[in-house]
mmCIF file of C-alpha atoms in Angstrom:
data_model
loop_
_atom_site.group_PDB
_atom_site.id
_atom_site.type_symbol
_atom_site.label_atom_id
_atom_site.label_comp_id
_atom_site.label_asym_id
_atom_site.label_seq_id
_atom_site.Cartn_x
_atom_site.Cartn_y
_atom_site.Cartn_z
ATOM 1 C CA MET A 16 31.146 47.801 -60.170
ATOM 2 C CA ALA A 17 34.672 46.428 -59.780
ATOM 3 C CA ARG A 18 36.436 46.331 -56.440
ATOM 4 C CA ALA A 19 38.721 49.270 -55.725
ATOM 5 C CA GLU A 20 41.848 47.163 -55.752
ATOM 6 C CA ASP A 21 42.466 44.165 -58.041
ATOM 7 C CA GLY A 22 43.729 41.012 -56.438
ATOM 8 C CA ARG A 23 42.603 42.072 -52.951
ATOM 9 C CA ALA A 24 42.313 39.051 -50.689
ATOM 10 C CA ARG A 25 39.269 38.689 -48.498
ATOM 11 C CA GLU A 26 40.368 36.593 -45.543
ATOM 12 C CA LEU A 27 37.481 34.743 -43.877
ATOM 13 C CA GLY A 28 39.620 33.291 -41.129
ATOM 14 C CA ALA A 29 43.028 31.968 -40.303
ATOM 15 C CA SER A 30 44.671 29.747 -42.901
ATOM 16 C CA VAL A 31 44.810 26.030 -42.252
ATOM 17 C CA ALA A 32 47.209 25.246 -39.412
ATOM 18 C CA GLY A 33 50.484 24.027 -40.803
ATOM 19 C CA ARG A 34 49.647 25.116 -44.337
ATOM 20 C CA GLY A 35 52.919 25.995 -45.966
ATOM 21 C CA LEU A 36 54.957 25.402 -49.066
ATOM 22 C CA PRO A 37 54.016 22.172 -50.823
ATOM 23 C CA SER A 38 56.226 19.138 -51.085
ATOM 24 C CA GLY A 39 56.444 16.187 -53.454
ATOM 25 C CA ARG A 40 53.919 16.241 -56.224
ATOM 26 C CA PHE A 41 52.251 19.307 -54.726
ATOM 27 C CA LEU A 42 55.483 21.243 -55.287
ATOM 28 C CA ALA A 43 55.617 19.957 -58.846
ATOM 29 C CA TRP A 44 52.073 21.219 -59.271
ATOM 30 C CA ALA A 45 52.926 24.723 -58.116
ATOM 31 C CA LEU A 46 56.158 24.834 -60.113
ATOM 32 C CA ALA A 47 54.397 23.763 -63.287
ATOM 33 C CA LEU A 48 51.825 26.497 -62.839
ATOM 34 C CA SER A 49 54.299 29.249 -62.063
ATOM 35 C CA ALA A 50 56.760 28.234 -64.798
ATOM 36 C CA ALA A 51 54.274 27.884 -67.641
ATOM 37 C CA SER A 52 52.945 30.892 -69.528
ATOM 38 C CA LEU A 53 49.396 29.678 -69.133
ATOM 39 C CA VAL A 54 46.111 31.464 -69.469
ATOM 40 C CA LEU A 55 45.660 33.686 -66.439
ATOM 41 C CA GLY A 56 42.549 34.868 -64.684
ATOM 42 C CA CYS A 57 39.261 33.355 -65.809
ATOM 43 C CA GLY A 58 40.139 32.946 -69.421
ATOM 44 C CA GLN A 59 42.120 36.160 -69.930
ATOM 45 C CA PRO A 60 45.390 35.414 -71.803
ATOM 46 C CA ALA A 61 48.669 36.325 -70.152
ATOM 47 C CA ALA A 62 50.438 39.317 -71.650
ATOM 48 C CA THR A 63 53.079 37.355 -73.546
ATOM 49 C CA SER A 64 53.834 36.764 -77.201
ATOM 50 C CA ALA A 65 53.147 33.052 -76.793
ATOM 51 C CA GLN A 66 50.440 31.474 -74.696
ATOM 52 C CA PRO A 67 51.133 27.739 -74.241
ATOM 53 C CA SER A 68 48.807 25.758 -72.046
ATOM 54 C CA VAL A 69 50.003 24.150 -68.826
ATOM 55 C CA ALA A 70 52.254 21.152 -69.306
ATOM 56 C CA PRO A 71 50.964 18.365 -67.045
ATOM 57 C CA THR A 72 53.388 16.923 -64.539
ATOM 58 C CA ALA A 73 51.951 13.447 -64.979
ATOM 59 C CA THR A 74 49.671 11.615 -67.348
ATOM 60 C CA ALA A 75 46.052 12.183 -66.469
ATOM 61 C CA SER A 76 44.136 9.310 -64.970
ATOM 62 C CA PRO A 77 40.665 10.718 -64.365
ATOM 63 C CA VAL A 78 38.461 9.064 -61.810
ATOM 64 C CA THR A 79 35.778 7.069 -63.559
ATOM 65 C CA PRO A 80 32.482 7.318 -61.668
ATOM 66 C CA THR A 81 30.147 4.358 -61.540
ATOM 67 C CA SER A 82 27.517 6.733 -62.874
ATOM 68 C CA GLN A 83 28.329 10.165 -64.225
ATOM 69 C CA PRO A 84 27.533 12.941 -61.755
ATOM 70 C CA GLY A 85 24.373 14.680 -62.827
ATOM 71 C CA SER A 86 23.921 12.275 -65.751
ATOM 72 C CA ASN A 87 20.194 12.063 -65.116
ATOM 73 C CA GLN A 88 19.850 15.811 -65.552
ATOM 74 C CA ARG A 89 19.711 17.511 -68.969
ATOM 75 C CA SER A 90 21.833 20.653 -69.125
ATOM 76 C CA ALA A 91 19.894 23.817 -69.901
ATOM 77 C CA PRO A 92 21.264 26.485 -72.280
ATOM 78 C CA ARG A 93 23.277 29.220 -70.574
ATOM 79 C CA PRO A 94 21.016 32.299 -70.198
ATOM 80 C CA ALA A 95 22.292 35.582 -71.576
ATOM 81 C CA GLY A 96 24.257 37.661 -69.088
ATOM 82 C CA ASN A 97 26.093 34.791 -67.411
ATOM 83 C CA SER A 98 29.861 34.756 -67.178
ATOM 84 C CA THR A 99 31.624 33.315 -70.211
ATOM 85 C CA ARG A 100 35.052 33.411 -68.543
ATOM 86 C CA SER A 101 36.798 30.475 -66.958
ATOM 87 C CA ILE A 102 39.955 29.851 -64.927
ATOM 88 C CA PRO A 103 43.242 28.120 -65.715
ATOM 89 C CA ALA A 104 43.125 24.391 -65.090
ATOM 90 C CA PRO A 105 45.618 22.737 -62.745
ATOM 91 C CA PRO A 106 48.030 20.210 -64.267
ATOM 92 C CA SER A 107 46.529 16.758 -64.617
ATOM 93 C CA LEU A 108 47.596 14.285 -61.945
ATOM 94 C CA ILE A 109 47.248 10.593 -61.313
ATOM 95 C CA GLY A 110 44.684 10.081 -58.567
ATOM 96 C CA LEU A 111 44.415 7.296 -56.029
ATOM 97 C CA GLY A 112 41.187 5.932 -57.462
ATOM 98 C CA VAL A 113 38.857 7.347 -54.813
ATOM 99 C CA PRO A 114 35.144 7.557 -55.710
ATOM 100 C CA ALA A 115 34.087 10.464 -57.878
ATOM 101 C CA PRO A 116 31.960 13.277 -56.420
ATOM 102 C CA ASP A 117 28.280 13.186 -57.279
ATOM 103 C CA ARG A 118 26.672 16.049 -55.339
ATOM 104 C CA VAL A 119 27.653 19.140 -53.334
ATOM 105 C CA ARG A 120 25.797 20.647 -50.378
ATOM 106 C CA ILE A 121 26.668 24.023 -48.849
ATOM 107 C CA PRO A 122 23.973 24.782 -46.237
ATOM 108 C CA SER A 123 25.175 28.326 -45.489
ATOM 109 C CA ILE A 124 24.374 29.498 -49.034
ATOM 110 C CA ASN A 125 21.491 27.087 -49.735
ATOM 111 C CA VAL A 126 23.333 25.010 -52.324
ATOM 112 C CA ASP A 127 22.261 21.389 -52.804
ATOM 113 C CA SER A 128 23.003 20.268 -56.335
ATOM 114 C CA PRO A 129 24.244 17.357 -58.419
ATOM 115 C CA LEU A 130 27.644 17.820 -60.027
ATOM 116 C CA VAL A 131 28.383 17.672 -63.736
ATOM 117 C CA LEU A 132 31.749 16.649 -65.194
ATOM 118 C CA LEU A 133 34.025 19.401 -66.492
ATOM 119 C CA ASP A 134 36.951 18.903 -68.835
ATOM 120 C CA ARG A 135 39.730 21.137 -70.083
ATOM 121 C CA ASN A 136 39.447 23.643 -72.924
ATOM 122 C CA PRO A 137 42.121 23.809 -75.657
ATOM 123 C CA ASP A 138 43.375 27.105 -74.190
ATOM 124 C CA GLY A 139 44.144 25.486 -70.830
ATOM 125 C CA THR A 140 41.118 26.762 -68.926
ATOM 126 C CA ILE A 141 38.456 24.672 -67.216
ATOM 127 C CA GLN A 142 35.190 24.180 -69.081
ATOM 128 C CA LEU A 143 32.282 26.160 -67.703
ATOM 129 C CA PRO A 144 29.239 24.235 -66.452
ATOM 130 C CA PRO A 145 26.663 24.250 -69.282
ATOM 131 C CA ASP A 146 23.827 24.876 -66.815
ATOM 132 C CA PRO A 147 24.235 27.894 -64.473
ATOM 133 C CA GLY A 148 22.100 26.041 -61.936
ATOM 134 C CA LYS A 149 24.565 23.155 -61.550
ATOM 135 C CA PRO A 150 28.219 23.242 -60.474
ATOM 136 C CA GLY A 151 30.826 20.972 -62.007
ATOM 137 C CA TRP A 152 33.856 18.991 -60.891
ATOM 138 C CA TYR A 153 37.087 19.234 -62.908
ATOM 139 C CA ARG A 154 37.575 15.563 -63.730
ATOM 140 C CA ARG A 155 41.206 15.791 -64.905
ATOM 141 C CA GLY A 156 42.298 16.857 -61.453
ATOM 142 C CA VAL A 157 41.976 14.849 -58.267
ATOM 143 C CA ALA A 158 38.644 13.876 -56.756
ATOM 144 C CA PRO A 159 37.584 15.406 -53.427
ATOM 145 C CA GLY A 160 39.138 13.317 -50.680
ATOM 146 C CA ASP A 161 42.197 12.394 -52.749
ATOM 147 C CA LEU A 162 45.602 13.902 -51.972
ATOM 148 C CA GLY A 163 45.827 17.238 -53.728
ATOM 149 C CA THR A 164 43.463 20.046 -54.605
ATOM 150 C CA ALA A 165 40.069 19.189 -56.086
ATOM 151 C CA VAL A 166 38.277 21.867 -58.102
ATOM 152 C CA ILE A 167 34.544 22.580 -58.299
ATOM 153 C CA MET A 168 33.270 25.482 -60.395
ATOM 154 C CA GLY A 169 29.848 27.102 -60.445
ATOM 155 C CA ASP A 170 28.211 30.011 -62.235
ATOM 156 C CA VAL A 171 27.347 33.317 -60.617
ATOM 157 C CA GLY A 172 24.458 33.721 -63.065
ATOM 158 C CA SER A 173 22.818 37.024 -63.900
ATOM 159 C CA ALA A 174 20.585 39.548 -62.161
ATOM 160 C CA SER A 175 17.494 37.806 -63.509
ATOM 161 C CA VAL A 176 18.736 34.214 -63.191
ATOM 162 C CA PRO A 177 21.089 33.694 -60.217
ATOM 163 C CA GLY A 178 23.628 30.919 -60.684
ATOM 164 C CA VAL A 179 24.301 28.096 -58.248
ATOM 165 C CA PHE A 180 27.331 29.948 -56.820
ATOM 166 C CA SER A 181 25.797 33.433 -56.840
ATOM 167 C CA ARG A 182 26.419 33.663 -53.078
ATOM 168 C CA LEU A 183 29.830 32.014 -52.975
ATOM 169 C CA SER A 184 31.478 35.146 -51.595
ATOM 170 C CA SER A 185 29.166 34.914 -48.549
ATOM 171 C CA ILE A 186 30.819 31.719 -47.286
ATOM 172 C CA ARG A 187 32.557 32.218 -43.951
ATOM 173 C CA SER A 188 35.340 30.395 -42.147
ATOM 174 C CA GLY A 189 33.957 27.215 -40.595
ATOM 175 C CA ASP A 190 31.076 26.801 -43.053
ATOM 176 C CA GLU A 191 30.470 23.199 -44.071
ATOM 177 C CA ILE A 192 30.817 21.880 -47.608
ATOM 178 C CA ARG A 193 29.519 18.331 -47.983
ATOM 179 C CA ILE A 194 30.479 16.191 -50.954
ATOM 180 C CA GLN A 195 28.426 13.099 -51.726
ATOM 181 C CA ARG A 196 30.279 10.445 -53.744
ATOM 182 C CA THR A 197 29.171 7.849 -56.261
ATOM 183 C CA ASP A 198 29.661 5.027 -53.740
ATOM 184 C CA GLY A 199 27.159 6.648 -51.358
ATOM 185 C CA SER A 200 29.762 7.976 -48.926
ATOM 186 C CA GLU A 201 29.967 11.627 -47.898
ATOM 187 C CA LEU A 202 32.933 13.877 -47.172
ATOM 188 C CA LEU A 203 32.873 16.956 -44.956
ATOM 189 C CA PHE A 204 35.074 19.880 -45.951
ATOM 190 C CA VAL A 205 35.349 23.049 -43.876
ATOM 191 C CA ALA A 206 35.839 26.490 -45.420
ATOM 192 C CA GLN A 207 39.000 28.249 -44.264
ATOM 193 C CA ARG A 208 39.085 31.490 -46.240
ATOM 194 C CA SER A 209 38.255 33.077 -49.572
ATOM 195 C CA LEU A 210 40.191 35.134 -52.059
ATOM 196 C CA ALA A 211 38.867 37.744 -54.481
ATOM 197 C CA PHE A 212 41.129 38.439 -57.433
ATOM 198 C CA SER A 213 41.221 40.256 -60.749
ATOM 199 C CA PRO A 214 40.461 38.197 -63.867
ATOM 200 C CA SER A 215 43.856 39.311 -65.216
ATOM 201 C CA ALA A 216 45.814 38.131 -62.173
ATOM 202 C CA PHE A 217 44.836 34.566 -61.322
ATOM 203 C CA PRO A 218 47.006 33.482 -58.318
ATOM 204 C CA ALA A 219 47.656 29.960 -59.622
ATOM 205 C CA ALA A 220 50.493 28.977 -57.283
ATOM 206 C CA GLU A 221 48.552 30.010 -54.174
ATOM 207 C CA VAL A 222 45.281 28.482 -55.296
ATOM 208 C CA TYR A 223 46.516 25.110 -56.496
ATOM 209 C CA ARG A 224 49.326 24.302 -54.091
ATOM 210 C CA GLY A 225 48.594 21.569 -51.599
ATOM 211 C CA GLY A 226 48.812 21.670 -47.840
ATOM 212 C CA GLY A 227 49.763 18.051 -47.256
ATOM 213 C CA GLY A 228 46.269 16.566 -47.393
ATOM 214 C CA PRO A 229 43.022 16.619 -49.365
ATOM 215 C CA GLY A 230 41.916 20.124 -50.286
ATOM 216 C CA LEU A 231 38.975 21.643 -52.144
ATOM 217 C CA ARG A 232 38.600 24.877 -54.107
ATOM 218 C CA LEU A 233 35.238 26.359 -55.072
ATOM 219 C CA PHE A 234 35.329 28.882 -57.919
ATOM 220 C CA THR A 235 33.068 31.349 -59.614
ATOM 221 C CA CYS A 236 33.718 34.332 -61.876
ATOM 222 C CA GLY A 237 32.237 37.700 -60.956
ATOM 223 C CA ALA A 238 30.983 36.260 -57.694
ATOM 224 C CA THR A 239 29.915 39.341 -55.767
ATOM 225 C CA ALA A 240 27.363 42.095 -56.262
ATOM 226 C CA ALA A 241 27.599 45.762 -55.381
ATOM 227 C CA PRO A 242 24.944 47.309 -53.082
ATOM 228 C CA GLY A 243 23.028 48.441 -56.161
ATOM 229 C CA GLY A 244 22.907 44.902 -57.483
ATOM 230 C CA SER A 245 25.423 45.297 -60.308
ATOM 231 C CA PRO A 246 27.798 42.345 -60.703
ATOM 232 C CA THR A 247 31.497 42.972 -60.166
ATOM 233 C CA THR A 248 34.364 41.771 -62.325
ATOM 234 C CA GLU A 249 36.144 40.110 -59.415
ATOM 235 C CA ASP A 250 36.455 36.360 -59.299
ATOM 236 C CA VAL A 251 36.259 34.385 -56.064
ATOM 237 C CA VAL A 252 37.808 31.168 -54.807
ATOM 238 C CA VAL A 253 36.970 29.495 -51.496
ATOM 239 C CA PHE A 254 39.652 27.371 -49.824
ATOM 240 C CA ALA A 255 38.448 24.340 -47.863
ATOM 241 C CA THR A 256 40.085 21.363 -46.154
ATOM 242 C CA LEU A 257 38.842 17.879 -45.340
ATOM 243 C CA SER A 258 37.504 17.555 -41.805
ATOM 244 C CA GLY A 259 38.565 14.684 -39.590
#
């Protein structure tokens, strides 16, 4: 059952203090997203005669992990009933060479999983994780802890096989998101708010703009369930900032 109003924001708490319009390369990020006629809303094409993918603002320089996140895990086939939609990818940026993420822990929704690497589809959307039980990090963007907005995507799954982010919409302001990196270090991000939006109206500028420091976005498509257990068509993003 879809929500009564597409694009309705679900605020979990106050936005990050001082979070405003981006500057520098963050502004370039937002401008590139708003100016390009890219694929909008979890893989749904924009209503235009031409649908070019996002033009990157800088040449990509993906972080190269010392060992690929989740490389010791074989990806299982995607069970029937899982979401096949994705979201528009942010423009590729040159990172600062910080260690790549290897694992994500979200105690409030019982997530503790290795991360797989996600790339970019030809249509400009982010690849979906091949295994609904494992989330993935978008490797052409920045790594968590780098300046900019890092992206991690997980599957909502199906009624019979819940995905790793099946409870993403339950995250509340102040919930911890811990990112383990390939060098053994760990970063603590804190959830600030979430946003539910229609697949046809992906709020790219709001989602991908920076706030002056390292940010993290957690995504899933069709992330909530109605009281009767039927999945909705709303997509959910959680906004988080680096603690400390």
